[in-house]
Short mmCIF file of C-alpha atoms in Angstrom, two decimals:
data_model
loop_
_atom_site.label_atom_id
_atom_site.label_comp_id
_atom_site.label_asym_id
_atom_site.label_seq_id
_atom_site.Cartn_x
_atom_site.Cartn_y
_atom_site.Cartn_z
CA UNK A 15 45.90 -30.18 32.73
CA UNK A 16 48.76 -27.95 33.73
CA UNK A 17 47.94 -24.86 35.76
CA UNK A 18 49.51 -22.56 33.14
CA UNK A 19 47.35 -24.07 30.36
CA UNK A 20 44.20 -23.78 32.53
CA UNK A 21 44.89 -20.12 33.29
CA UNK A 22 45.53 -19.47 29.59
CA UNK A 23 42.21 -21.09 28.57
CA UNK A 24 40.33 -19.29 31.34
CA UNK A 25 41.84 -16.01 30.23
CA UNK A 26 40.76 -16.65 26.66
CA UNK A 27 37.19 -17.39 27.71
CA UNK A 28 37.11 -14.30 29.88
CA UNK A 29 38.32 -12.24 26.95
CA UNK A 30 35.38 -13.54 24.89
CA UNK A 31 32.70 -12.51 27.43
CA UNK A 32 32.71 -8.81 26.42
CA UNK A 33 32.47 -9.84 22.76
CA UNK A 34 29.45 -12.03 23.51
CA UNK A 35 27.83 -9.12 25.33
CA UNK A 36 28.50 -6.79 22.40
CA UNK A 37 27.06 -9.33 19.95
CA UNK A 38 23.92 -9.58 22.06
CA UNK A 39 23.62 -5.80 22.24
CA UNK A 40 24.02 -5.55 18.47
CA UNK A 41 21.23 -7.98 17.59
CA UNK A 42 19.79 -6.70 14.33
CA UNK A 43 15.96 -6.61 14.15
CA UNK A 44 14.28 -8.22 11.17
CA UNK A 45 11.29 -6.51 9.58
CA UNK A 46 8.89 -8.47 7.43
CA UNK A 47 7.31 -6.50 4.59
CA UNK A 48 4.13 -7.79 2.95
CA UNK A 49 2.64 -6.02 -0.07
CA UNK A 50 -0.07 -6.41 -2.65
CA UNK A 51 1.59 -6.41 -6.07
CA UNK A 52 -0.35 -3.48 -7.51
CA UNK A 53 0.58 0.01 -8.79
CA UNK A 54 2.82 1.83 -6.38
CA UNK A 55 4.19 -1.16 -4.46
CA UNK A 56 7.70 -0.53 -5.79
CA UNK A 57 7.47 3.16 -4.97
CA UNK A 58 6.25 2.31 -1.46
CA UNK A 59 9.22 0.00 -0.95
CA UNK A 60 11.71 2.61 -2.13
CA UNK A 61 10.18 5.44 -0.09
CA UNK A 62 9.79 3.33 3.04
CA UNK A 63 13.44 2.22 2.97
CA UNK A 64 14.48 5.83 2.45
CA UNK A 65 12.41 6.88 5.47
CA UNK A 66 14.00 4.14 7.56
CA UNK A 67 17.48 5.26 6.52
CA UNK A 68 16.53 8.77 7.59
CA UNK A 69 15.86 7.36 11.07
CA UNK A 70 19.28 5.70 11.13
CA UNK A 71 18.35 2.17 10.03
CA UNK A 72 20.91 0.83 7.56
CA UNK A 73 20.05 -2.47 5.88
CA UNK A 74 22.46 -5.23 6.87
CA UNK A 75 23.85 -3.20 9.77
CA UNK A 76 21.01 -2.01 11.99
CA UNK A 77 18.04 -3.69 10.29
CA UNK A 78 17.21 -6.61 8.02
CA UNK A 79 14.23 -6.90 5.71
CA UNK A 80 12.24 -9.90 4.52
CA UNK A 81 10.22 -8.55 1.56
CA UNK A 82 7.24 -10.51 0.23
CA UNK A 83 4.86 -9.56 -2.61
CA UNK A 84 1.84 -11.52 -3.81
CA UNK A 85 2.82 -10.55 -7.38
CA UNK A 86 -0.79 -9.65 -8.12
CA UNK A 87 -2.14 -12.98 -6.83
CA UNK A 88 -4.05 -12.16 -3.67
CA UNK A 89 -4.58 -15.82 -2.79
CA UNK A 90 -0.85 -16.04 -1.96
CA UNK A 91 -1.02 -13.49 0.87
CA UNK A 92 -1.98 -15.86 3.72
CA UNK A 93 0.93 -18.20 3.01
CA UNK A 94 3.37 -15.30 2.60
CA UNK A 95 2.22 -13.88 5.93
CA UNK A 96 2.60 -17.30 7.56
CA UNK A 97 6.11 -17.55 6.12
CA UNK A 98 7.10 -14.26 7.78
CA UNK A 99 5.73 -15.54 11.07
CA UNK A 100 7.77 -18.75 10.73
CA UNK A 101 10.87 -16.61 10.17
CA UNK A 102 10.16 -14.99 13.55
CA UNK A 103 10.45 -11.45 12.25
CA UNK A 104 10.30 -8.72 14.88
CA UNK A 105 7.63 -6.70 13.11
CA UNK A 106 5.55 -6.82 9.91
CA UNK A 107 4.92 -3.78 7.70
CA UNK A 108 1.96 -4.14 5.34
CA UNK A 109 0.88 -2.26 2.23
CA UNK A 110 -2.84 -2.31 1.35
CA UNK A 111 -5.76 -3.81 3.24
CA UNK A 112 -5.53 -7.45 2.02
CA UNK A 113 -1.90 -7.65 3.16
CA UNK A 114 -2.79 -6.24 6.59
CA UNK A 115 -5.69 -8.70 6.88
CA UNK A 116 -3.44 -11.64 6.00
CA UNK A 117 -0.81 -10.56 8.52
CA UNK A 118 -3.36 -10.16 11.31
CA UNK A 119 -4.80 -13.60 10.59
CA UNK A 120 -1.29 -15.07 10.71
CA UNK A 121 -0.27 -13.60 14.07
CA UNK A 122 -1.72 -11.88 17.12
CA UNK A 123 1.68 -11.38 18.75
CA UNK A 124 4.04 -9.88 16.18
CA UNK A 125 3.44 -6.11 15.84
CA UNK A 126 1.94 -5.04 12.50
CA UNK A 127 2.38 -1.55 11.04
CA UNK A 128 0.05 -0.52 8.22
CA UNK A 129 1.94 1.67 5.76
CA UNK A 130 -1.41 2.10 4.00
CA UNK A 131 -4.76 0.39 4.60
CA UNK A 132 -8.18 1.61 3.54
CA UNK A 133 -10.76 1.89 6.33
CA UNK A 134 -8.99 -0.35 8.90
CA UNK A 135 -11.80 0.34 11.36
CA UNK A 136 -14.57 -0.76 9.00
CA UNK A 137 -12.65 -3.86 7.92
CA UNK A 138 -11.98 -4.94 11.51
CA UNK A 139 -8.22 -4.45 11.55
CA UNK A 140 -8.40 -2.11 14.56
CA UNK A 141 -10.88 -1.33 17.35
CA UNK A 142 -10.63 2.47 17.06
CA UNK A 143 -8.31 5.08 15.63
CA UNK A 144 -7.22 6.42 19.02
CA UNK A 145 -6.92 3.02 20.72
CA UNK A 146 -6.35 0.45 17.98
CA UNK A 147 -5.99 -2.44 20.43
CA UNK A 148 -4.37 -5.74 19.48
CA UNK A 149 -1.14 -5.82 17.48
CA UNK A 150 -2.03 -3.53 14.53
CA UNK A 151 -1.44 0.20 14.12
CA UNK A 152 -0.10 2.60 11.48
CA UNK A 153 -1.55 4.67 8.66
CA UNK A 154 -5.23 4.51 7.70
CA UNK A 155 -5.71 5.56 4.12
CA UNK A 156 -8.87 7.46 3.24
CA UNK A 157 -8.98 5.73 -0.12
CA UNK A 158 -12.74 5.17 0.03
CA UNK A 159 -13.32 8.90 0.37
CA UNK A 160 -10.76 9.51 -2.37
CA UNK A 161 -12.66 7.12 -4.65
CA UNK A 162 -15.69 9.33 -4.12
CA UNK A 163 -13.56 12.39 -4.83
CA UNK A 164 -12.50 10.73 -8.09
CA UNK A 165 -16.11 10.99 -9.27
CA UNK A 166 -15.97 14.74 -8.71
CA UNK A 167 -12.64 14.99 -10.53
CA UNK A 168 -14.10 13.11 -13.50
CA UNK A 169 -16.98 15.58 -13.62
CA UNK A 170 -14.51 18.49 -13.57
CA UNK A 171 -12.48 17.07 -16.44
CA UNK A 172 -15.46 15.74 -18.41
CA UNK A 173 -18.47 18.00 -17.71
CA UNK A 174 -20.69 15.94 -20.02
CA UNK A 175 -19.92 12.62 -18.29
CA UNK A 176 -23.00 10.88 -16.95
CA UNK A 177 -22.01 7.20 -16.48
CA UNK A 178 -19.03 5.81 -14.60
CA UNK A 179 -18.02 2.18 -14.06
CA UNK A 180 -16.36 1.24 -10.76
CA UNK A 181 -14.04 -1.77 -10.98
CA UNK A 182 -13.94 -3.35 -7.51
CA UNK A 183 -11.60 -6.07 -6.27
CA UNK A 184 -14.10 -8.63 -4.92
CA UNK A 185 -11.74 -10.54 -2.53
CA UNK A 186 -10.56 -7.26 -0.96
CA UNK A 187 -12.72 -6.39 2.10
CA UNK A 188 -12.12 -2.74 1.27
CA UNK A 189 -14.27 -3.08 -1.87
CA UNK A 190 -17.45 -2.43 0.16
CA UNK A 191 -16.56 1.08 1.46
CA UNK A 192 -14.86 1.78 -1.89
CA UNK A 193 -18.14 1.26 -3.75
CA UNK A 194 -20.26 2.98 -1.10
CA UNK A 195 -18.37 6.26 -1.42
CA UNK A 196 -18.42 6.14 -5.21
CA UNK A 197 -22.18 5.61 -5.21
CA UNK A 198 -22.70 8.48 -2.79
CA UNK A 199 -20.58 10.72 -5.00
CA UNK A 200 -22.60 9.57 -8.01
CA UNK A 201 -25.81 10.70 -6.33
CA UNK A 202 -24.26 14.06 -5.42
CA UNK A 203 -23.01 14.70 -8.97
CA UNK A 204 -25.98 13.21 -10.81
CA UNK A 205 -23.92 10.47 -12.41
CA UNK A 206 -24.91 6.82 -12.81
CA UNK A 207 -22.50 4.39 -11.18
CA UNK A 208 -22.18 0.79 -12.41
CA UNK A 209 -20.12 -1.60 -10.29
CA UNK A 210 -18.22 -4.54 -11.73
CA UNK A 211 -16.79 -7.05 -9.26
CA UNK A 212 -13.42 -8.44 -10.35
CA UNK A 213 -12.32 -11.81 -8.95
CA UNK A 214 -9.64 -12.82 -11.45
CA UNK A 215 -7.55 -11.66 -14.40
CA UNK A 216 -10.18 -13.20 -16.67
CA UNK A 217 -12.89 -11.09 -15.01
CA UNK A 218 -10.86 -7.95 -15.67
CA UNK A 219 -10.49 -8.73 -19.36
CA UNK A 220 -14.19 -9.60 -19.62
CA UNK A 221 -15.22 -6.38 -17.88
CA UNK A 222 -13.42 -4.26 -20.46
CA UNK A 223 -14.84 -6.36 -23.28
CA UNK A 224 -18.33 -5.58 -21.96
CA UNK A 225 -17.49 -1.90 -21.68
CA UNK A 226 -16.60 -1.80 -25.36
CA UNK A 227 -20.33 -2.21 -26.00
CA UNK A 228 -21.59 -0.21 -23.01
CA UNK A 229 -19.25 2.77 -23.59
CA UNK A 230 -19.10 4.37 -20.11
CA UNK A 231 -17.70 7.88 -19.88
CA UNK A 232 -14.98 6.86 -17.39
CA UNK A 233 -13.91 4.13 -14.99
CA UNK A 234 -12.59 4.17 -11.43
CA UNK A 235 -10.16 1.34 -10.59
CA UNK A 236 -9.80 0.05 -7.03
CA UNK A 237 -6.10 0.42 -6.12
CA UNK A 238 -5.58 -3.25 -5.20
CA UNK A 239 -6.50 -4.42 -8.72
CA UNK A 240 -3.75 -5.00 -11.34
CA UNK A 241 -3.19 -1.36 -12.22
CA UNK A 242 -0.86 -1.70 -15.16
CA UNK A 243 -3.18 -4.10 -16.96
CA UNK A 244 -6.19 -1.93 -16.14
CA UNK A 245 -4.43 1.13 -17.56
CA UNK A 246 -3.46 -0.77 -20.73
CA UNK A 247 -7.01 -2.01 -21.28
CA UNK A 248 -8.50 1.41 -20.60
CA UNK A 249 -6.24 2.92 -23.24
CA UNK A 250 -7.00 0.14 -25.73
CA UNK A 251 -10.74 0.61 -25.31
CA UNK A 252 -10.33 4.40 -25.13
CA UNK A 253 -11.95 4.90 -21.73
CA UNK A 254 -10.62 7.52 -19.27
CA UNK A 255 -9.47 5.69 -16.13
CA UNK A 256 -8.89 7.05 -12.62
CA UNK A 257 -7.56 5.48 -9.42
CA UNK A 258 -6.69 6.62 -5.90
CA UNK A 259 -3.04 5.59 -6.07
CA UNK A 260 -0.24 7.52 -7.72
CA UNK A 261 1.36 4.45 -9.32
CA UNK A 262 -1.67 4.03 -11.56
CA UNK A 263 -0.82 7.23 -13.45
CA UNK A 264 2.83 6.24 -13.75
CA UNK A 265 1.70 3.04 -15.44
CA UNK A 266 -0.44 4.85 -18.02
CA UNK A 267 -3.70 5.60 -16.22
CA UNK A 268 -5.27 8.98 -16.92
CA UNK A 269 -5.57 10.45 -13.43
CA UNK A 270 -5.16 9.81 -9.73
CA UNK A 271 -6.35 11.72 -6.71
CA UNK A 272 -4.42 10.25 -3.82
CA UNK A 273 -2.78 10.90 -0.48
CA UNK A 274 0.80 12.18 -0.60
CA UNK A 275 2.55 8.83 -0.29
CA UNK A 276 5.96 9.97 0.93
CA UNK A 277 4.35 11.56 4.00
CA UNK A 278 2.48 8.35 4.84
CA UNK A 279 5.50 6.11 4.48
CA UNK A 280 7.61 8.50 6.56
CA UNK A 281 5.05 8.12 9.34
CA UNK A 282 4.97 4.33 8.91
CA UNK A 283 8.74 4.30 9.49
CA UNK A 284 8.25 6.35 12.65
CA UNK A 285 5.79 3.72 13.92
CA UNK A 286 8.35 1.00 13.23
CA UNK A 287 11.04 2.93 15.08
CA UNK A 288 8.82 3.44 18.13
CA UNK A 289 7.81 -0.23 18.29
CA UNK A 290 11.40 -1.46 17.90
CA UNK A 291 12.24 0.79 20.84
CA UNK A 292 9.56 -0.78 23.03
CA UNK A 293 6.22 0.89 22.25
CA UNK A 294 3.10 -1.29 22.01
CA UNK A 295 0.96 -1.12 18.83
CA UNK A 296 -2.22 -1.02 20.93
CA UNK A 297 -1.05 2.26 22.49
CA UNK A 298 -0.12 4.04 19.23
CA UNK A 299 -3.09 5.89 17.66
CA UNK A 300 -3.72 5.22 13.97
CA UNK A 301 -3.15 8.28 11.79
CA UNK A 302 -4.80 9.44 8.57
CA UNK A 303 -3.15 11.37 5.73
CA UNK A 304 -3.66 15.12 5.61
CA UNK A 305 -2.11 15.99 2.24
CA UNK A 306 -3.55 14.94 -1.14
CA UNK A 307 -2.40 15.34 -4.74
CA UNK A 308 -4.11 15.37 -8.13
CA UNK A 309 -1.98 13.97 -10.95
CA UNK A 310 -2.85 13.75 -14.64
CA UNK A 311 -1.03 11.91 -17.40
CA UNK A 312 -1.19 14.20 -20.43
CA UNK A 313 0.31 11.58 -22.73
CA UNK A 314 -2.68 9.36 -21.97
CA UNK A 315 -5.10 12.28 -22.26
CA UNK A 316 -3.79 13.03 -25.76
CA UNK A 317 -3.99 9.36 -26.76
CA UNK A 318 -7.65 9.38 -25.69
CA UNK A 319 -8.31 12.58 -27.61
CA UNK A 320 -9.33 14.50 -24.48
CA UNK A 321 -9.22 18.27 -24.28
CA UNK A 322 -7.85 19.29 -20.88
CA UNK A 323 -8.54 22.90 -19.98
CA UNK A 324 -5.79 25.17 -18.69
CA UNK A 325 -7.86 25.68 -15.53
CA UNK A 326 -7.76 21.95 -14.80
CA UNK A 327 -4.02 21.78 -15.48
CA UNK A 328 -3.44 24.63 -13.04
CA UNK A 329 -5.46 22.74 -10.43
CA UNK A 330 -3.34 19.59 -10.86
CA UNK A 331 -0.45 19.12 -8.44
CA UNK A 332 1.55 17.22 -11.06
CA UNK A 333 1.31 16.87 -14.84
CA UNK A 334 3.04 13.93 -16.51
CA UNK A 335 4.02 14.90 -20.04
#
């Protein structure tokens, strides 16, 4: 090889070195997102991406997402979580307890941020709120307490109510604290609480068929159940239905008493930002929501023939007409 050609090639390689360094510096992190396909999952996804953009993360430029939903089939979560692990994502964001459980079972190394998980301490996701330990941190929903609050809200709206059915998602480990708080609220308000464990779509249909004969005064739907179908069935059988997630009301449910979701997802994005910048999940205390909203769907209330007092409407944070 001639000296001139060698120098030319060497110069070209040298010119590439800074570009290689820049490419390495610009490595774009990939975030896996795993959700339960229930009411509010789409709103979570929209709000979370908005929060990330507010922190300077632009999809395709400074961050990539791998979004996975179980589409209402909880049995798919373990494989979806395993798929995200195989993709070697830098971090996994989860929405609802079953998704967080599946992610934790799939990996002990990849950081996991809970955008919303009911009672992560009681379900074994974390060791404590202040020192979560392991690879999981984020937002702990107080959905169990809110389920109990739903009993009180039902009593406010329907003073004559005396029997409430709680529809619990049997495969979801959160169903236990969910039912415990509803039963405690039932004792406090003097209402009878009947629990129905739902394991499949067929169970859900059968539960409403039974309620046509039993005629409860209201039902409380666990958020991880198929909300849209639950709302449709409740309207068909003319039973007031409440849940602790805002999306339930958007899909035709009567009421929801829930944490202000935008605030929670903003905080989840902050966790992601901190971890991508080097923080360890075990060192980031788990937070709980501090703001809650009562929402009522007046279109559904009218379809059910309910009389909603002006005092109750004033108390509501949002009225869907």
